[in-house]
Short mmCIF file of C-alpha atoms in Angstrom, two decimals:
data_model
loop_
_atom_site.label_atom_id
_atom_site.label_comp_id
_atom_site.label_asym_id
_atom_site.label_seq_id
_atom_site.Cartn_x
_atom_site.Cartn_y
_atom_site.Cartn_z
CA MET A 1 91.95 -3.61 286.95
CA LEU A 2 93.17 -3.87 290.53
CA ARG A 3 96.91 -4.21 290.93
CA CYS A 4 98.60 -5.87 293.84
CA ARG A 5 101.13 -3.73 295.72
CA LYS A 6 103.12 -6.65 297.08
CA PRO A 7 106.79 -6.84 296.09
CA ARG A 8 107.53 -8.98 293.07
CA CYS A 9 110.18 -11.66 292.69
CA GLU A 10 112.95 -11.49 290.11
CA ALA A 11 110.64 -13.03 287.52
CA GLY A 12 108.14 -10.25 288.13
CA LYS A 13 105.49 -12.47 289.71
CA ARG A 14 103.72 -11.65 292.97
CA ARG A 15 105.00 -13.49 296.01
CA VAL A 16 102.08 -15.70 297.12
CA THR A 17 102.80 -18.91 298.99
CA PRO A 18 100.52 -21.93 298.38
CA THR A 19 99.07 -21.64 301.87
CA GLY A 20 99.25 -17.88 302.31
CA PRO A 21 96.49 -15.42 301.57
CA PRO A 22 96.33 -13.33 298.43
CA CYS A 23 96.77 -9.60 298.57
CA ARG A 24 94.49 -8.10 301.24
CA SER A 25 94.49 -4.72 299.52
CA ALA A 26 92.16 -6.01 296.82
CA THR A 27 88.95 -5.13 298.55
CA ARG A 28 86.74 -4.69 295.54
CA LYS A 29 85.12 -7.45 293.51
CA LEU A 30 86.72 -8.88 290.42
CA ARG A 31 83.75 -9.46 288.15
CA SER A 32 83.46 -11.54 285.03
CA GLY A 33 80.17 -12.74 283.61
CA ALA A 34 77.11 -13.93 285.56
CA PRO A 35 76.90 -13.92 289.38
CA GLY A 36 77.61 -17.03 291.34
CA LEU A 37 80.87 -17.80 293.14
CA THR A 38 81.64 -16.03 296.39
CA ALA A 39 84.96 -16.69 298.09
CA HIS A 40 85.49 -17.27 301.80
CA PRO A 41 84.81 -14.15 303.90
CA GLY A 42 88.35 -14.23 305.24
CA GLY A 43 89.73 -13.61 301.78
CA ASP A 44 91.90 -16.73 301.63
CA ARG A 45 90.69 -17.60 298.16
CA ARG A 46 93.54 -19.94 297.22
CA ARG A 47 92.82 -22.12 300.21
CA TRP A 48 89.08 -22.20 299.57
CA GLU A 49 88.80 -22.52 295.83
CA SER A 50 86.78 -25.29 294.27
CA ARG A 51 88.74 -28.11 292.73
CA ILE A 52 87.62 -26.71 289.41
CA PHE A 53 90.24 -24.02 290.06
CA GLY A 54 92.83 -26.40 291.44
CA GLY A 55 92.24 -25.54 295.09
CA THR A 56 91.67 -27.64 298.20
CA TYR A 57 87.96 -27.11 298.80
CA GLY A 58 87.43 -30.79 299.51
CA ASP A 59 89.85 -30.79 302.46
CA ALA A 60 87.66 -28.52 304.57
CA GLY A 61 84.77 -29.45 306.79
CA ALA A 62 81.25 -28.87 305.52
CA ARG A 63 80.61 -25.88 307.78
CA GLU A 64 83.98 -24.31 306.97
CA ARG A 65 83.55 -24.27 303.23
CA PRO A 66 82.63 -21.13 301.33
CA VAL A 67 79.24 -20.64 299.80
CA TYR A 68 78.74 -20.84 296.04
CA GLY A 69 75.64 -19.02 294.91
CA ALA A 70 72.55 -20.61 296.43
CA LEU A 71 74.34 -23.73 297.62
CA ASP A 72 74.32 -22.39 301.18
CA PHE A 73 72.91 -25.39 303.02
CA ARG A 74 74.28 -23.96 306.26
CA ARG A 75 71.90 -21.03 305.84
CA GLN A 76 69.14 -23.36 304.62
CA VAL A 77 68.65 -21.92 301.17
CA VAL A 78 66.93 -24.49 298.98
CA GLY A 79 65.34 -24.77 295.59
CA ALA A 80 68.22 -23.06 293.75
CA SER A 81 69.61 -23.98 290.38
CA GLY A 82 73.18 -24.53 291.48
CA PRO A 83 76.50 -22.64 291.39
CA LEU A 84 77.52 -20.45 288.50
CA TYR A 85 81.29 -20.46 288.03
CA SER A 86 81.51 -17.74 285.37
CA ARG A 87 82.22 -14.97 287.88
CA CYS A 88 84.52 -14.91 290.89
CA GLU A 89 83.83 -12.48 293.69
CA LEU A 90 87.03 -12.03 295.66
CA ARG A 91 86.67 -10.26 298.97
CA GLY A 92 89.93 -9.37 300.60
CA GLY A 93 89.03 -8.16 304.05
CA GLY A 94 86.25 -8.03 306.58
CA ASN A 95 83.80 -10.67 307.71
CA SER A 96 80.74 -9.49 305.84
CA ARG A 97 79.36 -10.81 302.59
CA PRO A 98 76.00 -10.39 300.94
CA ALA A 99 73.43 -13.01 301.75
CA PRO A 100 72.91 -15.56 298.97
CA PRO A 101 69.72 -15.21 296.98
CA GLN A 102 66.77 -16.48 298.95
CA ARG A 103 64.98 -19.09 296.88
CA TYR A 104 61.33 -19.66 297.54
CA LEU A 105 60.38 -23.30 297.93
CA ALA A 106 56.61 -23.66 298.15
CA ARG A 107 55.50 -24.65 301.63
CA ARG A 108 52.90 -27.02 300.37
CA ALA A 109 52.57 -30.57 301.30
CA GLY A 110 54.66 -31.39 304.28
CA PHE A 111 57.76 -31.68 302.15
CA GLU A 112 58.64 -28.01 301.87
CA GLY A 113 62.38 -28.61 301.74
CA SER A 114 63.03 -29.42 305.39
CA HIS A 115 64.26 -32.75 304.07
CA MET A 116 66.66 -30.86 301.82
CA ALA A 117 68.17 -28.17 303.98
CA GLY A 118 69.87 -27.77 307.30
CA ARG A 119 72.08 -30.84 307.37
CA ASN A 120 75.71 -31.14 306.41
CA GLY A 121 76.99 -33.06 303.42
CA ARG A 122 74.47 -31.93 300.82
CA THR A 123 75.18 -32.89 297.25
CA VAL A 124 74.17 -31.81 293.77
CA ARG A 125 71.89 -34.85 293.75
CA ASP A 126 70.07 -33.45 296.78
CA LEU A 127 69.68 -30.15 295.00
CA ARG A 128 68.23 -31.78 291.90
CA ARG A 129 65.77 -33.69 294.03
CA ALA A 130 64.69 -30.46 295.73
CA ASN A 131 64.17 -28.80 292.36
CA ARG A 132 62.10 -31.73 291.09
CA THR A 133 60.05 -31.65 294.28
CA VAL A 134 59.22 -27.96 294.08
CA VAL A 135 58.22 -28.19 290.40
CA LEU A 136 56.07 -31.27 291.00
CA GLN A 137 54.26 -29.82 293.97
CA ARG A 138 53.60 -26.50 292.24
CA LEU A 139 52.13 -28.27 289.22
CA TYR A 140 50.15 -30.57 291.49
CA PHE A 141 48.47 -27.87 293.56
CA ASP A 142 48.49 -24.88 291.20
CA GLY A 143 48.65 -26.49 287.77
CA PRO A 144 48.38 -26.50 284.92
CA LEU A 145 51.18 -23.95 284.58
CA SER A 146 53.53 -22.94 281.80
CA ARG A 147 57.31 -23.06 282.06
CA PHE A 148 57.27 -19.27 282.16
CA GLU A 149 54.95 -19.31 285.20
CA LEU A 150 56.96 -21.99 287.01
CA GLY A 151 60.02 -19.77 287.34
CA PRO A 152 58.58 -17.08 289.65
CA VAL A 153 56.57 -19.50 291.80
CA THR A 154 59.46 -21.91 292.37
CA GLY A 155 62.37 -19.46 292.55
CA LEU A 156 64.25 -21.42 289.88
CA SER A 157 65.96 -19.91 286.88
CA SER A 158 64.42 -20.44 283.46
CA GLY A 159 67.25 -22.80 282.56
CA SER A 160 66.70 -24.88 285.67
CA VAL A 161 62.96 -25.01 285.03
CA SER A 162 63.58 -26.25 281.49
CA ASN A 163 66.00 -28.93 282.69
CA VAL A 164 63.73 -30.15 285.47
CA VAL A 165 60.66 -30.17 283.23
CA ALA A 166 62.56 -32.12 280.57
CA ASP A 167 63.56 -34.74 283.16
CA LEU A 168 60.02 -35.04 284.50
CA VAL A 169 58.56 -35.35 281.00
CA THR A 170 61.10 -38.07 280.20
CA ASP A 171 60.10 -39.89 283.39
CA GLY A 172 56.43 -39.63 282.41
CA LEU A 173 55.50 -37.65 285.53
CA ILE A 174 54.18 -34.53 283.81
CA GLU A 175 52.33 -34.02 280.55
CA GLU A 176 51.07 -31.23 278.34
CA ALA A 177 47.63 -29.82 279.11
CA GLY A 178 46.88 -27.40 276.29
CA SER A 179 48.28 -23.92 275.74
CA VAL A 180 47.59 -20.26 276.45
CA ASP A 181 48.34 -17.12 274.46
CA SER A 182 51.44 -15.17 275.40
CA ASP A 183 52.16 -11.45 275.13
CA GLY A 184 53.10 -11.27 271.49
CA GLY A 185 55.05 -14.52 271.23
CA ARG A 186 54.25 -18.14 270.61
CA PRO A 187 51.52 -19.76 272.73
CA ARG A 188 52.81 -21.14 276.01
CA THR A 189 52.38 -24.85 276.63
CA LEU A 190 50.67 -25.73 279.91
CA LEU A 191 51.97 -28.59 282.02
CA ARG A 192 50.33 -30.75 284.67
CA VAL A 193 51.16 -33.82 286.74
CA ALA A 194 50.22 -36.97 284.80
CA PRO A 195 47.47 -38.72 286.81
CA ALA A 196 48.35 -42.18 285.48
CA SER A 197 52.03 -41.91 286.41
CA GLY A 198 51.45 -43.46 289.83
CA HIS A 199 48.83 -45.06 292.05
CA MET A 200 48.28 -45.21 295.81
CA ILE A 201 46.05 -47.26 298.10
CA GLY A 202 44.38 -45.74 301.14
CA VAL A 203 42.98 -47.91 303.94
CA ASP A 204 40.67 -46.84 306.76
CA VAL A 205 40.70 -49.30 309.64
CA GLY A 206 37.60 -47.98 311.36
CA GLU A 207 35.70 -49.44 314.26
CA THR A 208 32.74 -50.50 312.13
CA ARG A 209 34.43 -51.49 308.84
CA VAL A 210 37.67 -51.71 306.89
CA ARG A 211 37.59 -49.57 303.74
CA VAL A 212 40.18 -49.89 300.96
CA GLU A 213 40.36 -47.44 298.03
CA LEU A 214 42.68 -47.17 295.03
CA PHE A 215 43.64 -43.72 293.71
CA ASP A 216 45.64 -42.35 290.82
CA LEU A 217 48.22 -39.60 291.30
CA ALA A 218 45.50 -36.93 291.11
CA LEU A 219 43.70 -38.71 293.99
CA THR A 220 40.82 -39.73 291.75
CA GLU A 221 39.16 -42.83 293.18
CA LEU A 222 39.49 -45.78 290.80
CA ALA A 223 38.11 -48.63 292.92
CA ARG A 224 36.94 -49.38 296.45
CA THR A 225 35.86 -52.21 298.69
CA GLU A 226 34.51 -52.43 302.23
CA ARG A 227 34.37 -55.22 304.78
CA PRO A 228 32.22 -54.82 307.91
CA LEU A 229 33.58 -55.58 311.36
CA THR A 230 31.76 -57.36 314.14
CA PRO A 231 31.06 -54.83 316.93
CA HIS A 232 33.58 -54.98 319.79
CA ARG A 233 35.65 -57.65 318.03
CA TYR A 234 38.89 -56.38 316.53
CA ASP A 235 40.95 -59.50 315.95
CA VAL A 236 44.28 -58.45 314.47
CA GLU A 237 44.54 -61.36 312.05
CA VAL A 238 41.01 -60.76 310.77
CA ILE A 239 41.66 -57.08 310.12
CA ALA A 240 45.03 -57.81 308.49
CA GLY A 241 43.24 -60.31 306.25
CA HIS A 242 40.61 -57.72 305.32
CA ILE A 243 43.36 -55.29 304.33
CA ARG A 244 45.23 -57.84 302.20
CA HIS A 245 42.07 -59.05 300.45
CA GLY A 246 40.89 -55.49 299.90
CA ILE A 247 44.18 -54.55 298.25
CA SER A 248 43.96 -57.58 295.96
CA GLU A 249 40.37 -56.74 295.02
CA VAL A 250 40.93 -53.12 294.01
CA LEU A 251 44.01 -54.05 291.98
CA ALA A 252 42.11 -56.83 290.22
CA ASP A 253 39.14 -54.56 289.49
CA THR A 254 41.34 -52.01 287.72
CA GLY A 255 43.99 -54.29 286.24
CA ILE A 256 46.79 -52.23 287.76
CA ALA A 257 49.98 -54.16 288.46
CA PRO A 258 51.17 -54.11 292.10
CA GLU A 259 54.54 -52.80 290.91
CA ARG A 260 52.81 -49.57 289.85
CA LEU A 261 51.89 -48.72 293.44
CA LEU A 262 53.74 -45.89 295.14
CA GLY A 263 52.67 -47.29 298.49
CA VAL A 264 49.84 -48.30 300.79
CA GLY A 265 48.71 -45.80 303.43
CA ILE A 266 46.72 -47.06 306.42
CA GLY A 267 44.86 -45.10 309.11
CA VAL A 268 44.29 -47.03 312.34
CA PRO A 269 42.73 -46.31 315.75
CA GLY A 270 45.46 -45.96 318.35
CA ILE A 271 48.99 -44.73 318.85
CA VAL A 272 51.46 -45.73 316.12
CA GLU A 273 55.11 -46.33 316.97
CA HIS A 274 57.65 -46.68 314.15
CA THR A 275 60.40 -49.15 314.98
CA ALA A 276 63.50 -50.19 313.07
CA ASP A 277 63.03 -53.93 313.44
CA ARG A 278 59.24 -54.47 313.29
CA GLY A 279 58.06 -51.46 311.32
CA ALA A 280 54.85 -49.77 312.47
CA VAL A 281 53.58 -51.02 315.84
CA VAL A 282 50.05 -50.08 316.92
CA HIS A 283 49.01 -49.47 320.53
CA GLY A 284 45.20 -49.48 320.41
CA GLN A 285 44.05 -49.73 324.00
CA THR A 286 40.36 -49.18 323.24
CA ILE A 287 40.26 -52.06 320.74
CA GLY A 288 42.53 -54.42 322.67
CA TRP A 289 45.68 -54.01 320.57
CA ASP A 290 48.83 -54.04 322.66
CA ALA A 291 51.99 -53.37 320.63
CA VAL A 292 50.61 -55.06 317.50
CA PRO A 293 53.28 -55.26 314.72
CA LEU A 294 50.72 -54.50 312.02
CA GLU A 295 53.23 -53.73 309.27
CA ALA A 296 55.10 -56.98 309.83
CA LEU A 297 51.82 -58.93 309.79
CA LEU A 298 50.77 -57.34 306.51
CA ARG A 299 54.11 -58.01 304.86
CA ALA A 300 54.15 -61.62 306.03
CA GLY A 301 51.03 -62.55 304.06
CA SER A 302 50.98 -59.92 301.33
CA GLN A 303 51.32 -60.54 297.61
CA LEU A 304 52.75 -57.06 297.10
CA PRO A 305 56.41 -56.72 296.07
CA ASP A 306 58.84 -55.82 298.83
CA ALA A 307 59.53 -52.52 297.05
CA VAL A 308 55.98 -51.29 297.77
CA PRO A 309 56.15 -49.47 301.13
CA TYR A 310 53.50 -49.31 303.86
CA PHE A 311 52.74 -46.02 305.61
CA ILE A 312 50.75 -46.54 308.81
CA ASP A 313 49.50 -43.73 311.04
CA ASN A 314 46.69 -42.73 313.36
CA GLY A 315 43.30 -42.38 311.65
CA ALA A 316 42.65 -38.93 313.12
CA LYS A 317 45.96 -37.76 311.72
CA THR A 318 45.21 -39.05 308.23
CA LEU A 319 41.81 -37.34 308.45
CA GLY A 320 43.60 -34.13 309.36
CA GLN A 321 46.06 -34.52 306.48
CA ALA A 322 43.20 -34.83 304.01
CA GLU A 323 41.28 -31.82 305.35
CA MET A 324 44.41 -29.66 305.46
CA TRP A 325 45.43 -30.59 301.90
CA PHE A 326 42.09 -30.53 300.10
CA GLY A 327 39.31 -29.75 302.57
CA GLY A 328 38.26 -27.14 305.06
CA GLY A 329 41.73 -26.69 306.52
CA ARG A 330 43.35 -25.20 303.42
CA GLY A 331 44.98 -21.88 304.20
CA ALA A 332 45.00 -22.37 307.98
CA ARG A 333 48.28 -22.26 309.89
CA ASN A 334 46.79 -23.29 313.21
CA ALA A 335 43.93 -25.79 313.11
CA VAL A 336 42.33 -28.75 314.87
CA VAL A 337 40.59 -31.54 312.96
CA ALA A 338 38.36 -33.55 315.32
CA LEU A 339 37.29 -37.10 314.56
CA PHE A 340 33.93 -38.03 316.03
CA GLY A 341 32.93 -41.66 315.54
CA SER A 342 32.87 -44.73 317.74
CA GLY A 343 35.88 -43.15 319.35
CA VAL A 344 36.94 -39.52 319.62
CA GLY A 345 40.31 -38.17 318.49
CA ALA A 346 41.93 -35.12 316.95
CA CYS A 347 44.75 -33.98 314.69
CA LEU A 348 46.55 -30.85 315.83
CA VAL A 349 48.29 -28.56 313.32
CA THR A 350 50.22 -25.54 314.64
CA PRO A 351 53.23 -23.54 313.40
CA GLU A 352 55.33 -25.58 315.83
CA VAL A 353 53.75 -28.90 314.75
CA GLU A 354 53.21 -28.21 311.07
CA HIS A 355 53.09 -31.84 310.00
CA GLY A 356 50.09 -32.52 312.23
CA ARG A 357 50.03 -34.60 315.38
CA ALA A 358 47.43 -37.10 316.47
CA VAL A 359 46.32 -36.37 320.03
CA GLU A 360 44.27 -38.73 322.20
CA TRP A 361 41.79 -35.97 322.87
CA GLY A 362 38.98 -38.46 323.50
CA HIS A 363 40.69 -39.58 326.70
CA LEU A 364 40.75 -36.14 328.25
CA THR A 365 38.95 -36.35 331.61
CA VAL A 366 35.77 -34.26 331.55
CA ARG A 367 34.11 -35.68 334.66
CA VAL A 368 35.78 -37.00 337.80
CA ARG A 369 34.54 -40.50 338.70
CA GLY A 370 32.32 -40.39 335.63
CA ARG A 371 31.27 -43.09 333.19
CA ARG A 372 33.75 -45.84 332.45
CA CYS A 373 35.46 -45.47 329.09
CA ARG A 374 36.50 -48.30 326.79
CA CYS A 375 40.10 -47.57 327.75
CA GLY A 376 39.28 -48.52 331.35
CA ALA A 377 39.48 -45.03 332.86
CA LEU A 378 36.60 -43.03 334.30
CA GLY A 379 35.19 -39.79 332.94
CA CYS A 380 36.87 -39.66 329.50
CA LEU A 381 35.37 -37.41 326.85
CA GLU A 382 34.84 -40.47 324.66
CA ALA A 383 32.61 -41.98 327.36
CA TYR A 384 30.18 -39.08 326.79
CA ALA A 385 30.74 -37.97 323.18
CA GLY A 386 31.54 -41.24 321.40
CA ALA A 387 28.76 -42.71 319.25
CA GLY A 388 28.49 -45.89 321.32
CA SER A 389 28.18 -44.06 324.62
CA LEU A 390 25.65 -41.66 323.11
CA ILE A 391 23.39 -44.58 322.16
CA ASP A 392 23.92 -46.25 325.56
CA ARG A 393 22.88 -43.09 327.41
CA TRP A 394 19.75 -42.85 325.26
CA ARG A 395 18.79 -46.41 326.14
CA GLU A 396 19.52 -45.88 329.84
CA ALA A 397 17.24 -42.83 329.82
CA GLY A 398 14.37 -44.84 328.33
CA GLY A 399 14.95 -44.31 324.62
CA ARG A 400 13.67 -46.88 322.16
CA SER A 401 16.83 -47.94 320.41
CA PRO A 402 16.78 -51.03 318.18
CA GLU A 403 18.46 -54.01 319.80
CA ASP A 404 21.39 -55.89 318.29
CA THR A 405 22.23 -53.22 315.75
CA ASP A 406 25.52 -51.58 314.89
CA GLU A 407 26.38 -48.08 316.04
CA GLU A 408 25.56 -46.41 312.74
CA THR A 409 22.04 -47.88 312.73
CA GLY A 410 21.56 -46.94 316.38
CA LEU A 411 22.67 -43.36 315.80
CA THR A 412 20.34 -43.09 312.80
CA ALA A 413 17.44 -44.20 315.01
CA LEU A 414 18.38 -41.65 317.69
CA LEU A 415 18.44 -38.81 315.16
CA ALA A 416 15.11 -39.92 313.71
CA ALA A 417 13.57 -39.82 317.18
CA ALA A 418 15.01 -36.38 317.96
CA HIS A 419 14.15 -34.88 314.56
CA PRO A 420 11.13 -36.81 313.23
CA ILE A 421 9.22 -36.15 310.05
CA GLU A 422 6.80 -33.26 310.02
CA GLY A 423 3.67 -33.90 312.06
CA THR A 424 5.36 -36.27 314.53
CA ALA A 425 6.39 -35.27 318.04
CA ALA A 426 10.09 -35.31 318.82
CA ASP A 427 11.40 -37.66 321.50
CA PRO A 428 12.37 -35.38 324.44
CA VAL A 429 14.80 -37.99 325.77
CA ALA A 430 16.65 -38.13 322.45
CA LEU A 431 16.78 -34.33 322.29
CA ALA A 432 18.16 -34.15 325.84
CA VAL A 433 20.85 -36.74 325.08
CA LEU A 434 21.94 -34.87 321.95
CA GLU A 435 22.07 -31.55 323.82
CA GLU A 436 24.14 -33.11 326.60
CA THR A 437 26.49 -34.66 324.03
CA ALA A 438 26.90 -31.28 322.33
CA GLU A 439 27.79 -29.74 325.68
CA TYR A 440 30.43 -32.36 326.42
CA LEU A 441 31.88 -32.02 322.94
CA GLY A 442 31.87 -28.22 323.21
CA ALA A 443 33.59 -28.41 326.59
CA GLY A 444 36.23 -30.70 325.12
CA LEU A 445 36.79 -28.32 322.21
CA SER A 446 37.13 -25.42 324.64
CA ASP A 447 40.17 -27.12 326.17
CA LEU A 448 41.78 -27.30 322.72
CA ILE A 449 40.86 -23.65 322.11
CA ASN A 450 42.40 -22.52 325.39
CA LEU A 451 45.54 -24.62 324.98
CA PHE A 452 46.36 -24.10 321.30
CA GLN A 453 44.25 -21.12 320.18
CA PRO A 454 43.45 -22.53 316.72
CA GLU A 455 42.01 -20.33 314.03
CA ARG A 456 39.88 -23.17 312.70
CA ILE A 457 38.27 -26.36 314.06
CA LEU A 458 36.83 -28.98 311.71
CA ILE A 459 34.57 -31.83 312.82
CA GLY A 460 34.76 -35.07 310.84
CA GLY A 461 34.29 -38.77 311.33
CA TRP A 462 31.21 -40.79 310.43
CA ALA A 463 29.26 -39.82 313.57
CA GLY A 464 30.12 -36.15 313.27
CA LEU A 465 29.01 -36.11 309.64
CA GLN A 466 25.82 -38.01 310.47
CA LEU A 467 24.85 -35.54 313.19
CA GLY A 468 25.67 -32.76 310.75
CA ALA A 469 24.50 -29.17 310.64
CA ARG A 470 21.72 -29.59 313.23
CA PHE A 471 24.28 -30.53 315.85
CA LEU A 472 26.81 -27.81 315.03
CA PRO A 473 25.11 -24.69 316.50
CA ALA A 474 24.86 -26.30 319.94
CA VAL A 475 28.52 -27.36 319.82
CA ARG A 476 29.58 -23.82 318.92
CA ARG A 477 27.48 -22.33 321.69
CA HIS A 478 28.89 -24.60 324.39
CA ALA A 479 32.48 -24.26 323.15
CA ALA A 480 32.19 -20.47 323.37
CA SER A 481 30.70 -20.64 326.87
CA TYR A 482 33.51 -22.83 328.25
CA ALA A 483 36.49 -21.29 326.43
CA LEU A 484 38.30 -18.06 327.21
CA ARG A 485 36.67 -15.14 325.44
CA HIS A 486 39.62 -13.92 323.36
CA PRO A 487 40.63 -17.22 321.68
CA ALA A 488 36.97 -18.21 321.35
CA GLU A 489 36.24 -15.08 319.33
CA LYS A 490 39.00 -15.89 316.85
CA VAL A 491 38.15 -19.54 316.13
CA THR A 492 35.64 -20.89 313.64
CA ILE A 493 34.05 -24.33 314.08
CA GLU A 494 32.88 -26.01 310.89
CA MET A 495 32.08 -29.44 309.51
CA GLY A 496 34.73 -31.29 307.51
CA ARG A 497 34.31 -31.08 303.75
CA LEU A 498 35.62 -34.40 302.50
CA GLY A 499 32.88 -36.68 303.79
CA PRO A 500 33.24 -40.31 304.86
CA ASP A 501 36.25 -40.94 302.59
CA ALA A 502 38.49 -38.43 304.36
CA VAL A 503 40.52 -41.05 306.25
CA THR A 504 41.23 -43.13 303.14
CA VAL A 505 42.15 -40.00 301.18
CA GLY A 506 44.47 -38.92 304.00
CA ALA A 507 46.01 -42.38 304.14
CA ALA A 508 46.71 -42.25 300.39
CA ILE A 509 48.38 -38.86 300.87
CA LEU A 510 51.14 -40.51 302.93
CA PRO A 511 52.76 -42.39 300.00
CA LEU A 512 52.02 -39.44 297.72
CA ALA A 513 53.93 -37.08 300.03
CA ASP A 514 56.81 -39.53 300.15
CA PHE A 515 56.87 -39.74 296.36
CA PHE A 516 57.06 -35.97 296.01
CA ALA A 517 59.68 -35.71 298.75
CA ARG A 518 61.88 -38.04 296.70
CA GLY A 519 61.55 -35.75 293.71
CA GLY A 520 59.15 -38.10 291.94
CA ARG A 521 61.30 -41.18 292.36
CA ARG A 522 60.00 -44.41 293.77
CA ALA A 523 61.13 -45.73 297.12
CA GLU A 524 64.02 -48.17 297.18
CA PRO A 525 63.40 -51.57 298.80
CA GLU A 526 64.04 -51.26 302.53
CA PRO A 527 63.63 -53.39 305.63
CA ALA A 528 60.39 -53.12 307.59
CA GLY A 529 59.74 -49.58 308.74
CA PRO A 530 58.45 -46.34 307.31
CA ALA A 531 60.36 -44.71 304.50
CA PRO A 532 62.72 -42.02 305.86
CA ALA A 533 61.62 -39.53 303.20
CA TRP A 534 58.05 -39.91 304.36
CA ARG A 535 59.00 -38.98 307.92
CA ALA A 536 60.53 -35.80 306.57
CA ALA A 537 57.69 -35.28 304.14
CA VAL A 538 55.01 -34.93 306.76
CA ARG A 539 56.96 -32.30 308.70
CA GLY A 540 55.49 -29.48 306.65
CA ARG A 541 52.14 -27.81 306.45
CA ALA A 542 49.29 -28.65 304.22
CA PRO A 543 48.88 -26.82 300.93
CA ARG A 544 48.01 -23.15 301.01
#
């Protein structure tokens, strides 16, 4: 027992004023029970005690307060189980203290805890939400897991795991999924996220059709509908009507109540601006949309409850989200997901831009005073690598393309001419057009390689998938010839793995990420605009 050497009063008690420091000679720890409470480095414990001990902790600013266990939001430690008050560690002198335990919060889905750490004014409620999030995402991507396995992978104590799991079971978000033998004890119950505990809708506003799909929480497709679009006619009211009717159809087909929806995610062509008064506003220059308040239009005529949020983003970005979560981008820290369809776009994922960023890569100039692009400029990559321009160049060179057909039919005819059935001569014009397109696309990819040095490039979109494996070797060859040697040697160029549904899957991920970021709680009704938790949710990387 440490004894204070300060003089005592007549009653034999140490002289310590309410605002003065305790004895500075007590430099060792006073331990009692489990670890947890660490006093202020300056040693002024009476000033900095929690109110549990009758102190004035609440009078101090957030950055001046001491740190209790893992509740060090100033040092951005997240995913902890909370303070343990059964031991006091009193440090009398010096400015050093041991770092709080570093808790591992899985960097999975774009909601790795950046929404939980780094700001002042954190509460126990925030901590509980972070713990629910990390358990949900671990079960979602790595499940089924037992309670015993959840502790090491989340960084939570066994008690915290039990409490969080009990809450999630009560809320119906997780369920039992069998059991496994343990080392000499009772079998361990496996847990997984309950697929029926929530539903999302993903919408792909493409340039040939509007596709609407309904998913459960495990992203299993439950229903779908498609509505074709008239080529070169993208009336906003028509497309908004297609989206509303599509949502009604998939809900009616499955009998799911609108109130069960976690949200509606929508991928659109163009730049998306999120505003406070009008919600998501779309700037789609190539389709004639100039500051279109799409979210407000959808809400104005929708039968969905106000509590169901809309999440609207660029289609290339939603494609990238899907590939990084579940497709060919898994495990990559630095990747580019290219969308190759009627238009050309890309989603960029780097350590600095972990949430993914849609880039208007198709409007990179590849030829000065070249062909006119749909955006009005000359020489854009899209004017040479987009599906429509590819078919136009084939016709201009004398190719026999069917008249008055959509782009998908025209591209199918071009591929059939370039790669006919056995015994039929290939069309040299079609082959030349495809080779030239591969060169332009490879040159465009080389710019991304030189600028961002990705470790992986994935090609998606309906046109990219239709051209497929025959097209890929030429693209790789030209990308390597135009790019710098060192970054070109480190990158791999592959086809996307999720097929034509990648944009709708990625759109459905947006409300799913928001749901997990909230710790498995539904969004509160808000005015028009994206949910704040979703904006934080997509700041992280895709699952590893």
